[in-house]
CSV table of C-alpha atoms and ligand atoms in Angstrom, one decimal:
chain,number,residue,atom,x,y,z
A,1,MET,CA,0.0,0.0,0.0
A,2,LEU,CA,2.8,2.5,1.0
A,3,GLU,CA,6.2,2.2,-0.5
A,4,VAL,CA,9.1,4.4,0.6
A,5,ALA,CA,12.1,4.1,-1.6
A,6,HIS,CA,15.5,5.8,-0.8
A,7,LEU,CA,13.8,8.7,0.9
A,8,THR,CA,16.0,11.7,1.7
A,9,CYS,CA,14.8,14.9,3.2
A,10,GLY,CA,15.9,17.6,5.6
A,11,TYR,CA,15.9,21.2,6.7
A,12,GLY,CA,18.4,23.6,5.2
A,13,ASP,CA,21.9,22.0,5.5
A,14,ILE,CA,20.6,19.3,7.8
A,15,VAL,CA,19.9,15.9,6.3
A,16,ALA,CA,17.2,14.6,8.6
A,17,VAL,CA,16.4,11.4,6.7
A,18,ASP,CA,18.9,9.7,4.6
A,19,ASP,CA,18.2,6.9,2.0
A,20,LEU,CA,15.3,5.5,4.0
A,21,SER,CA,13.3,2.6,2.5
A,22,PHE,CA,10.4,0.5,3.9
A,23,SER,CA,7.0,-0.5,2.9
A,24,VAL,CA,3.7,-1.0,4.7
A,25,GLU,CA,0.9,-3.4,3.5
A,26,ALA,CA,-2.8,-2.9,4.0
A,27,GLY,CA,-3.7,-4.3,7.4
A,28,GLU,CA,-0.2,-3.7,8.8
A,29,ILE,CA,1.3,-1.5,11.5
A,30,PHE,CA,4.8,-0.3,10.8
A,31,GLY,CA,6.4,1.1,14.0
A,32,LEU,CA,9.1,3.6,13.5
A,33,ILE,CA,11.1,4.3,16.6
A,34,GLY,CA,14.3,6.2,17.4
A,35,ALA,CA,15.9,8.6,19.8
A,36,ASN,CA,15.3,12.4,19.9
A,37,GLY,CA,16.3,13.9,16.6
A,38,ALA,CA,16.6,10.6,14.7
A,39,GLY,CA,14.3,11.8,11.9
A,40,LYS,CA,11.0,10.3,12.8
A,41,THR,CA,8.9,13.5,12.5
A,42,ALA,CA,10.8,14.4,9.3
A,43,THR,CA,9.9,11.0,7.8
A,44,ILE,CA,6.2,11.5,8.7
A,45,MET,CA,6.2,15.0,7.3
A,46,ALA,CA,7.8,14.0,4.1
A,47,LEU,CA,5.3,11.2,3.6
A,48,ALA,CA,2.4,13.6,4.2
A,49,GLY,CA,3.9,16.0,1.7
A,50,LEU,CA,4.7,18.7,4.3
A,51,LEU,CA,8.5,18.5,4.0
A,52,PRO,CA,10.0,18.4,0.5
A,53,VAL,CA,11.5,15.1,-0.7
A,54,ARG,CA,15.1,15.7,-1.9
A,55,ALA,CA,15.7,12.2,-3.3
A,56,GLY,CA,13.8,9.0,-3.5
A,57,ALA,CA,10.1,8.2,-4.0
A,58,VAL,CA,6.9,7.7,-2.1
A,59,ARG,CA,4.3,5.4,-3.7
A,60,VAL,CA,0.7,4.7,-2.7
A,61,ALA,CA,-0.8,1.5,-4.2
A,62,GLY,CA,1.9,1.7,-6.9
A,63,ARG,CA,1.3,5.3,-7.8
A,64,ASP,CA,4.1,7.8,-7.4
A,65,VAL,CA,3.0,10.7,-5.2
A,66,THR,CA,6.4,12.1,-4.5
A,67,ALA,CA,5.8,15.4,-6.4
A,68,MET,CA,2.2,15.8,-5.1
A,69,PRO,CA,1.5,18.5,-2.5
A,70,ALA,CA,-0.1,17.5,0.8
A,71,HIS,CA,-3.7,18.1,-0.2
A,72,LYS,CA,-3.3,15.9,-3.3
A,73,ARG,CA,-1.7,13.2,-1.2
A,74,ALA,CA,-4.7,13.3,1.1
A,75,GLY,CA,-6.8,12.6,-2.0
A,76,GLN,CA,-4.6,9.5,-2.6
A,77,GLY,CA,-5.5,8.2,0.8
A,78,ILE,CA,-2.8,9.5,3.1
A,79,ALA,CA,-4.0,10.9,6.4
A,80,LEU,CA,-1.8,12.5,9.1
A,81,VAL,CA,-2.2,12.6,12.9
A,82,PRO,CA,0.4,15.1,13.7
A,83,GLU,CA,2.6,15.3,16.8
A,84,GLY,CA,0.9,17.3,19.6
A,85,ARG,CA,-2.6,16.4,18.1
A,86,ARG,CA,-3.1,19.9,16.6
A,87,VAL,CA,-6.8,19.8,17.1
A,88,PHE,CA,-8.6,23.2,16.5
A,89,ALA,CA,-9.0,24.3,20.1
A,90,GLU,CA,-11.6,27.0,19.3
A,91,LEU,CA,-13.8,24.6,17.2
A,92,THR,CA,-16.1,22.0,18.7
A,93,VAL,CA,-15.5,18.3,18.4
A,94,GLY,CA,-18.1,18.0,15.7
A,95,GLU,CA,-16.5,20.9,13.7
A,96,ASN,CA,-13.1,19.3,14.0
A,97,LEU,CA,-14.5,16.2,12.5
A,98,THR,CA,-16.2,18.2,9.7
A,99,VAL,CA,-12.8,19.7,8.9
A,100,GLY,CA,-11.3,16.2,8.5
A,101,GLY,CA,-14.1,15.4,6.0
A,102,THR,CA,-14.1,18.5,3.9
A,103,ARG,CA,-14.3,16.7,0.6
A,104,LEU,CA,-17.2,14.5,1.6
A,105,ASP,CA,-20.9,15.0,0.9
A,106,ALA,CA,-23.4,15.4,3.7
A,107,ALA,CA,-24.4,11.8,3.9
A,108,ALA,CA,-20.8,10.5,4.0
A,109,LEU,CA,-19.9,13.2,6.6
A,110,GLU,CA,-22.8,12.0,8.8
A,111,ARG,CA,-21.9,8.3,8.3
A,112,ASN,CA,-18.2,8.8,9.1
A,113,ARG,CA,-18.9,11.0,12.1
A,114,ALA,CA,-21.2,8.3,13.5
A,115,LYS,CA,-18.4,5.8,13.0
A,116,VAL,CA,-15.9,8.0,14.8
A,117,PHE,CA,-18.3,8.3,17.7
A,118,GLU,CA,-18.8,4.6,17.7
A,119,THR,CA,-15.0,4.0,17.7
A,120,PHE,CA,-14.4,6.6,20.4
A,121,PRO,CA,-17.3,6.4,22.8
A,122,ARG,CA,-15.7,9.1,24.9
A,123,LEU,CA,-16.2,11.6,22.1
A,124,ALA,CA,-19.8,10.7,21.6
A,125,GLY,CA,-22.0,13.2,23.4
A,126,ARG,CA,-19.3,15.8,23.2
A,127,ALA,CA,-20.0,16.9,19.7
A,128,ARG,CA,-20.7,20.5,20.9
A,129,GLN,CA,-17.8,20.7,23.3
A,130,LEU,CA,-14.8,22.9,22.4
A,131,ALA,CA,-11.9,20.7,21.4
A,132,GLY,CA,-9.6,22.9,23.6
A,133,SER,CA,-11.4,21.8,26.7
A,134,LEU,CA,-10.9,18.0,26.1
A,135,SER,CA,-8.2,16.1,28.0
A,136,GLY,CA,-5.0,15.2,26.2
A,137,GLY,CA,-6.2,11.6,25.6
A,138,GLU,CA,-9.5,12.8,24.2
A,139,GLN,CA,-7.7,15.3,21.9
A,140,GLN,CA,-5.6,12.4,20.6
A,141,MET,CA,-8.8,10.4,20.0
A,142,LEU,CA,-10.2,13.4,18.2
A,143,ALA,CA,-7.1,13.9,16.1
A,144,ILE,CA,-7.3,10.2,15.0
A,145,GLY,CA,-11.0,10.5,14.4
A,146,ARG,CA,-10.5,13.7,12.3
A,147,ALA,CA,-7.9,11.8,10.2
A,148,MET,CA,-10.4,8.9,9.8
A,149,MET,CA,-13.1,11.2,8.5
A,150,ALA,CA,-11.3,11.3,5.1
A,151,GLU,CA,-11.6,7.5,4.7
A,152,PRO,CA,-7.8,7.1,4.3
A,153,SER,CA,-6.0,3.9,3.3
A,154,ILE,CA,-2.8,5.0,5.0
A,155,LEU,CA,-2.6,6.6,8.4
A,156,LEU,CA,0.5,8.4,9.6
A,157,ILE,CA,0.6,8.9,13.4
A,158,ASP,CA,3.4,10.9,15.1
A,159,GLU,CA,4.1,10.4,18.8
A,160,MET,CA,0.7,9.0,19.7
A,161,SER,CA,1.5,8.3,23.3
A,162,LEU,CA,3.4,11.4,24.2
A,163,GLY,CA,2.1,13.1,27.3
A,164,LEU,CA,-1.0,10.9,27.6
A,165,MET,CA,-2.3,9.0,30.7
A,166,PRO,CA,-1.7,5.2,30.4
A,167,THR,CA,-5.4,4.5,30.1
A,168,ALA,CA,-5.7,6.9,27.2
A,169,VAL,CA,-2.7,5.3,25.5
A,170,ASP,CA,-4.4,1.9,26.0
A,171,GLU,CA,-7.5,3.1,24.3
A,172,CYS,CA,-5.6,4.6,21.3
A,173,TYR,CA,-3.7,1.4,20.8
A,174,ARG,CA,-6.9,-0.6,20.9
A,175,VAL,CA,-8.3,1.6,18.2
A,176,LEU,CA,-5.2,1.2,16.1
A,177,SER,CA,-5.6,-2.6,16.3
A,178,ARG,CA,-9.1,-2.2,15.1
A,179,LEU,CA,-8.1,0.0,12.2
A,180,ARG,CA,-5.5,-2.5,11.2
A,181,GLU,CA,-8.3,-5.1,11.0
A,182,GLU,CA,-10.1,-2.7,8.7
A,183,ASP,CA,-7.2,-3.0,6.4
A,184,LEU,CA,-5.5,0.4,7.0
A,185,ALA,CA,-1.7,0.6,6.5
A,186,ILE,CA,-0.5,2.4,9.6
A,187,VAL,CA,2.9,4.1,10.2
A,188,LEU,CA,3.3,4.7,13.9
A,189,VAL,CA,6.1,6.9,15.1
A,190,GLU,CA,7.0,6.7,18.8
A,191,GLN,CA,10.0,7.5,20.9
A,192,GLY,CA,9.3,4.8,23.5
A,193,THR,CA,9.7,1.2,22.5
A,194,GLU,CA,7.4,-0.8,24.8
A,195,ARG,CA,4.0,-0.2,23.3
A,196,VAL,CA,5.3,-0.2,19.7
A,197,LEU,CA,7.0,-3.6,20.2
A,198,ASP,CA,3.6,-4.9,21.3
A,199,ALA,CA,1.5,-3.4,18.6
A,200,ALA,CA,3.5,-3.2,15.4
A,201,ASP,CA,3.7,-6.0,12.9
A,202,ARG,CA,7.1,-4.7,11.8
A,203,VAL,CA,9.5,-2.3,13.4
A,204,GLY,CA,12.1,0.1,12.0
A,205,VAL,CA,14.8,1.8,14.2
A,206,LEU,CA,16.0,5.2,12.9
A,207,GLU,CA,19.4,6.4,14.0
A,208,THR,CA,20.5,9.8,12.8
A,209,GLY,CA,18.3,9.6,9.7
A,210,ARG,CA,19.2,6.1,8.7
A,211,LEU,CA,17.4,2.8,9.2
A,212,ALA,CA,19.6,1.1,11.6
A,213,TRP,CA,17.5,-2.0,12.2
A,214,THR,CA,14.3,-3.4,10.8
A,215,GLY,CA,12.4,-6.6,11.5
A,216,THR,CA,9.2,-8.2,12.6
A,217,ARG,CA,7.7,-7.7,16.1
A,218,ALA,CA,9.0,-11.2,17.1
A,219,GLU,CA,12.5,-10.4,15.8
A,220,ALA,CA,12.4,-7.0,17.6
A,221,ALA,CA,11.4,-8.7,20.9
A,222,GLY,CA,14.2,-11.2,20.4
A,223,ASN,CA,16.6,-8.3,19.7
A,224,SER,CA,15.3,-5.9,22.3
A,225,ALA,CA,18.9,-5.3,23.5
A,226,VAL,CA,19.9,-4.3,20.0
A,227,VAL,CA,16.9,-2.1,19.5
A,228,GLU,CA,17.4,-0.4,22.8
A,229,ALA,CA,21.1,0.1,22.1
A,230,TYR,CA,20.2,2.0,19.0
A,231,LEU,CA,17.8,4.1,21.0
A,232,GLY,CA,20.4,4.9,23.6
A,233,VAL,CA,18.2,3.2,26.3
A,234,ASP,CA,20.3,2.1,29.3
A,235,LYS,CA,18.5,-0.2,31.6
A,236,GLY,CA,21.5,-0.3,33.9
B,1,ATP,P1,11.8,14.1,18.2
B,1,ATP,O1,11.4,12.8,18.8
B,1,ATP,O2,12.7,14.9,19.1
B,1,ATP,O3,10.8,14.9,17.6
B,1,ATP,P2,12.6,13.1,15.6
B,1,ATP,O4,13.1,11.7,15.5
B,1,ATP,O5,11.2,13.2,15.3
B,1,ATP,O6,12.9,13.6,17.1
B,1,ATP,P3,13.1,15.1,13.7
B,1,ATP,O7,12.2,16.1,14.4
B,1,ATP,O8,12.6,14.5,12.5
B,1,ATP,O9,13.5,14.0,14.8
B,1,ATP,O10,14.5,15.8,13.4
B,1,ATP,C1,15.5,15.2,12.6
B,1,ATP,C2,16.7,16.2,12.5
B,1,ATP,O11,16.2,17.4,11.8
B,1,ATP,C3,17.3,16.7,13.8
B,1,ATP,O12,18.6,16.8,13.6
B,1,ATP,C4,16.6,18.0,14.1
B,1,ATP,O13,17.4,18.8,14.9
B,1,ATP,C5,16.4,18.5,12.7
B,1,ATP,N1,15.3,19.4,12.6
B,1,ATP,C6,14.0,19.1,12.9
B,1,ATP,N2,13.1,20.2,12.6
B,1,ATP,C7,13.9,21.2,12.1
B,1,ATP,C8,13.7,22.5,11.7
B,1,ATP,N3,12.4,23.0,11.6
B,1,ATP,N4,14.7,23.2,11.2
B,1,ATP,C9,16.0,22.7,11.2
B,1,ATP,N5,16.3,21.5,11.6
B,1,ATP,C10,15.3,20.7,12.1
């Protein structure tokens, strides 16, 4: 579904991601982990079309989207859940969802909104509540729900767990498993390893912009010392 081939991107003189290649099938979660500054966010931004690709290619279901701007990529099925949720604080929950489904007709909007509320019962009944007044966990649920409004085939999620209560993290991970069953291809970026190693089908470890290690969840579990060494985790 998603193919990343020799992706290189950066900021000014900084090469944030260097010759990165991986692919994600429909119904699969690819967990991308790495230490601070490893290039995780840059990867997600380049896939979403928000950071220019300097070399390499991004393909969706075989179609080259590398030269497409972000809004065109959204039309190809790529949806982004950005770091820090970025919900529209001054809009209501319902309005945030409407923004996520701007290209839909009224019937599809209604259908998808109902599905989001069914997926996240904590958001149901809060359609008129301002998004800025939600808890961090609820805002993350709303950010995922907003992305789902566009009926994507590929979901990019940056730092889903950051700053959330463990129960909210659990709920978000439960939803990801469900979305995988619905055949989404999911790229999940996290700084912490534990949850990713539980949830992802395959894992990639980024180290200063390069893919230092990649393997299945089972291989990552068997190699956790290696994975943690790349992340600079010292368990003493
Ligand atoms: P973190 O978990 O801290 O967000 P990350 O793995 O997501 O880390 P990136 O944010 O992708 O890392 O950063 C990759 C590299 O690009 C780092 O060297 C970082 O300093 C640099 N970088 C990130 N954003 C910018 C920017 N706006 N301008 C210049 N350099 C940047």
